Amino acid sequence: MGSAMRVLFTSSEVFPLIKTGGLADVSGALPAALAEAGADVRVLLPGYPQAIEAAAAKREVGLLGDPFGIGGETRIIAGKLPDSGVPVWLVDCPALYDRGGGPYQDAQGRDWPDNALRFGLLSWAAARLCTDGSPAKWRPRILHCNDWQTGLAPAYLHAWETAARPGTVFTIHNIAYQGQFGAEMVGRLGFPPEMYGVEGLEYYDTLSFLKAGLFYSDRLTTVSPRYAKEIQTAAFGCGIEGLLELRSDDLVGILNGADYQVWNPATDNYLAHPYKPGDLVGKARNKAALQAELGLTPSPDTPLMVVVSRLSDHKGIDLVLAALPALLKLGAQLALVGTGDRQLEDGFRAVAASHPSQVAVRIGYSEPLAHQMMAGGDMLLMPSRFEPCGLTQFYAFRYGTVPVAHTTGGLADTLVDTGYDTLMNGTANGFVFEHCNAGAFQWAIERAVALYAKKDPWRKILKAGFAQDFSWGRSAARYLEVYKSLTGNGNGNGKGNGKARGKA
Ligand code: ADP
Ligand code: GLC
């Protein structure tokens, strides 16, 4: 029996400390599942004020100096994640993190001008905590980075050429966000000029944090098997497909899980009427409560479609607007909670204003409403153009809400379209469409509405959904296998060098 695998897991958002999307859900739940599987995990994130406030049992671990000459010491504060108790380390640098707004943008939706420094420091701190320069005694064997904000960490380890370095794993949650900055940031962030090239940090004449992570990490993962294939093609690779193809032996797709502690209708404190998965009477009560709360016509038999999503092009939310006239003609209702693209926000506000009893729109981020819509809705609309994994379909399954979704990425890996055969063999759990356009989406909505009217088959679809188990344990075991392949503890080949990192 070896000692527990020590993993430093770093991410720019972690539920319940700070969240803008699914990355936070994963960064809160996966470390907890890894800990449950016996790993010794610490989560590292920036010391945003709300994160410092929400973390429990805080104490100072040590000082990291002022690597970028910002003015002021960077401290590491240790705490615990509420509920799971997983240890967290917060990178406390008030000059970079102590401000209002969100993690990436100000309150007006503009990117913070110093994002390269904000996430450069997160990456630098992650790398530092893996070396002899760390103020902490605890030294990880694996550094697990997530998305572009942490992409420079493996690059720092390469630049420093430290003797004992951990195995590095980089998870792509969304390849469309790449963290590109001007070339002048290469030196500002402390890298030698020779690392700025095609065989390194450079991506079409910019410094790309994502490229750095993909180039310098030992292993690459992404959040569904289908997306792992998709991102190696020009249609989905956002320009990085070539590098991923080159590294395909080191790339694996591991499906995300759902945190059923947070997303369980039976224990959900946000619900007026908590109910057991599969309890249709309980669900109907929540639907009535939601209709009342949102000012929709109180009608138990009217199909209520919900959207819980960032409002962006990637989520295909414009297709919901395009399909709305048809949806209204079918007599269905729509409830949406979301925030993002201003044009989409205005579009939905306008429809809600002209159809208040049929369409309810809440622009903004609301954890309670997200849960209430999941419980009160009959169908969850997810016409994503691409979707690395998607988590809301997992929540929908548990809450008895049927996804109507475009078959892409993780949605393709988790949804089974309703047809004669799949209904008969009990695998149908949603309605999917193949070509991402308003017509195809509308057809899927029409099929869903038609079946909703037939109670028996509808119940079968619900049953297939809530019978599925997407808990994190299985995925955590897969991540542990990846870690072990790098530390020589398992069946892996123990190679610790990313192919792309070899000398040119
Ligand atoms: P993505 O990370 O691309 O936004 P996911 O489906 O992986 O997509 O995760 C989205 C997460 O964010 C889910 O937990 C969902 O409930 C939540 N979410 C999205 N929009 C909102 C909102 N407006 N209010 C509350 N939660 C939201
Ligand atoms: C990203 C993706 C989403 C995925 C989430 C967590 O935000 O857009 O599909 O579920 O990360 O991995």
PDB file of C-alpha atoms and ligand atoms in Angstrom, residues 13 15 19-26 173-174 177 223 256 263 307-312 314-315 336-340 362-371 374 382 384 386-393 395 411, ligand 1:
ATOM      1  CA  GLU A  13     -13.545  29.026  -9.986  1.00  0.00           C
ATOM      2  CA  PHE A  15     -18.233  25.924  -6.125  1.00  0.00           C
ATOM      3  CA  LYS A  19     -18.980  30.236  -9.735  1.00  0.00           C
ATOM      4  CA  THR A  20     -19.790  31.456 -13.219  1.00  0.00           C
ATOM      5  CA  GLY A  21     -20.413  28.048 -14.832  1.00  0.00           C
ATOM      6  CA  GLY A  22     -19.731  24.338 -14.915  1.00  0.00           C
ATOM      7  CA  LEU A  23     -15.984  24.684 -14.270  1.00  0.00           C
ATOM      8  CA  ALA A  24     -16.861  25.670 -10.708  1.00  0.00           C
ATOM      9  CA  ASP A  25     -19.161  22.672 -10.274  1.00  0.00           C
ATOM     10  CA  VAL A  26     -16.403  20.337 -11.449  1.00  0.00           C
ATOM     11  CA  HIS A 173     -13.298  22.386 -20.186  1.00  0.00           C
ATOM     12  CA  ASN A 174     -13.805  24.647 -23.162  1.00  0.00           C
ATOM     13  CA  TYR A 177     -11.518  30.287 -24.360  1.00  0.00           C
ATOM     14  CA  VAL A 223     -14.676  16.449 -20.196  1.00  0.00           C
ATOM     15  CA  ASN A 256     -17.944  14.811 -15.949  1.00  0.00           C
ATOM     16  CA  TRP A 263     -28.452  18.473  -7.041  1.00  0.00           C
ATOM     17  CA  VAL A 307     -33.485  27.354 -19.937  1.00  0.00           C
ATOM     18  CA  VAL A 308     -30.745  27.609 -17.293  1.00  0.00           C
ATOM     19  CA  SER A 309     -27.710  28.828 -19.129  1.00  0.00           C
ATOM     20  CA  ARG A 310     -25.127  31.401 -19.933  1.00  0.00           C
ATOM     21  CA  LEU A 311     -26.586  33.386 -22.820  1.00  0.00           C
ATOM     22  CA  SER A 312     -23.967  32.945 -25.503  1.00  0.00           C
ATOM     23  CA  HIS A 314     -21.928  28.688 -27.982  1.00  0.00           C
ATOM     24  CA  LYS A 315     -25.090  27.699 -26.102  1.00  0.00           C
ATOM     25  CA  LEU A 336     -35.413  31.314 -18.607  1.00  0.00           C
ATOM     26  CA  VAL A 337     -32.716  32.256 -16.122  1.00  0.00           C
ATOM     27  CA  GLY A 338     -29.477  33.380 -17.671  1.00  0.00           C
ATOM     28  CA  THR A 339     -27.038  36.138 -18.289  1.00  0.00           C
ATOM     29  CA  GLY A 340     -24.499  36.977 -20.959  1.00  0.00           C
ATOM     30  CA  ARG A 362     -35.000  36.410 -15.340  1.00  0.00           C
ATOM     31  CA  ILE A 363     -31.769  37.970 -16.533  1.00  0.00           C
ATOM     32  CA  GLY A 364     -28.995  37.333 -14.065  1.00  0.00           C
ATOM     33  CA  TYR A 365     -27.318  34.602 -12.108  1.00  0.00           C
ATOM     34  CA  SER A 366     -29.510  32.951  -9.470  1.00  0.00           C
ATOM     35  CA  GLU A 367     -28.668  29.686  -7.766  1.00  0.00           C
ATOM     36  CA  PRO A 368     -32.211  29.352  -6.250  1.00  0.00           C
ATOM     37  CA  LEU A 369     -33.934  29.950  -9.589  1.00  0.00           C
ATOM     38  CA  ALA A 370     -31.637  27.470 -11.346  1.00  0.00           C
ATOM     39  CA  HIS A 371     -32.781  24.775  -8.901  1.00  0.00           C
ATOM     40  CA  MET A 374     -34.907  22.390 -12.882  1.00  0.00           C
ATOM     41  CA  MET A 382     -30.017  22.930 -24.623  1.00  0.00           C
ATOM     42  CA  SER A 384     -25.666  24.191 -27.770  1.00  0.00           C
ATOM     43  CA  PHE A 386     -20.873  22.751 -29.076  1.00  0.00           C
ATOM     44  CA  GLU A 387     -20.829  21.449 -25.523  1.00  0.00           C
ATOM     45  CA  PRO A 388     -17.665  19.996 -24.013  1.00  0.00           C
ATOM     46  CA  CYS A 389     -19.778  18.116 -21.466  1.00  0.00           C
ATOM     47  CA  GLY A 390     -22.690  20.133 -20.106  1.00  0.00           C
ATOM     48  CA  LEU A 391     -23.855  19.488 -16.580  1.00  0.00           C
ATOM     49  CA  THR A 392     -27.430  20.705 -16.590  1.00  0.00           C
ATOM     50  CA  GLN A 393     -28.640  17.617 -18.467  1.00  0.00           C
ATOM     51  CA  TYR A 395     -29.361  17.712 -13.096  1.00  0.00           C
ATOM     52  CA  LEU A 411     -24.663  15.907 -24.873  1.00  0.00           C
TER      53      LEU A 411
HETATM   54  P1  ADP B   1     -21.078  26.007 -18.855  1.00  0.00           P
HETATM   55  O1  ADP B   1     -20.026  25.709 -17.879  1.00  0.00           O
HETATM   56  O2  ADP B   1     -20.606  25.965 -20.261  1.00  0.00           O
HETATM   57  O3  ADP B   1     -21.812  27.262 -18.549  1.00  0.00           O
HETATM   58  P2  ADP B   1     -22.429  23.644 -17.770  1.00  0.00           P
HETATM   59  O4  ADP B   1     -23.701  22.991 -18.171  1.00  0.00           O
HETATM   60  O5  ADP B   1     -21.242  22.788 -17.633  1.00  0.00           O
HETATM   61  O6  ADP B   1     -22.177  24.833 -18.793  1.00  0.00           O
HETATM   62  O7  ADP B   1     -22.597  24.321 -16.352  1.00  0.00           O
HETATM   63  C1  ADP B   1     -23.429  25.406 -16.122  1.00  0.00           C
HETATM   64  C2  ADP B   1     -23.602  25.573 -14.623  1.00  0.00           C
HETATM   65  O8  ADP B   1     -23.933  26.921 -14.353  1.00  0.00           O
HETATM   66  C3  ADP B   1     -24.736  24.730 -14.049  1.00  0.00           C
HETATM   67  O9  ADP B   1     -24.466  24.432 -12.706  1.00  0.00           O
HETATM   68  C4  ADP B   1     -25.927  25.699 -14.154  1.00  0.00           C
HETATM   69  O10 ADP B   1     -26.930  25.388 -13.236  1.00  0.00           O
HETATM   70  C5  ADP B   1     -25.250  27.000 -13.824  1.00  0.00           C
HETATM   71  N1  ADP B   1     -25.884  28.197 -14.382  1.00  0.00           N
HETATM   72  C6  ADP B   1     -25.835  28.645 -15.663  1.00  0.00           C
HETATM   73  N2  ADP B   1     -26.487  29.811 -15.780  1.00  0.00           N
HETATM   74  C7  ADP B   1     -26.963  30.110 -14.558  1.00  0.00           C
HETATM   75  C8  ADP B   1     -27.730  31.200 -14.023  1.00  0.00           C
HETATM   76  N3  ADP B   1     -28.129  32.224 -14.780  1.00  0.00           N
HETATM   77  N4  ADP B   1     -28.027  31.177 -12.709  1.00  0.00           N
HETATM   78  C9  ADP B   1     -27.618  30.143 -11.929  1.00  0.00           C
HETATM   79  N5  ADP B   1     -26.904  29.100 -12.367  1.00  0.00           N
HETATM   80  C10 ADP B   1     -26.577  29.088 -13.664  1.00  0.00           C
END
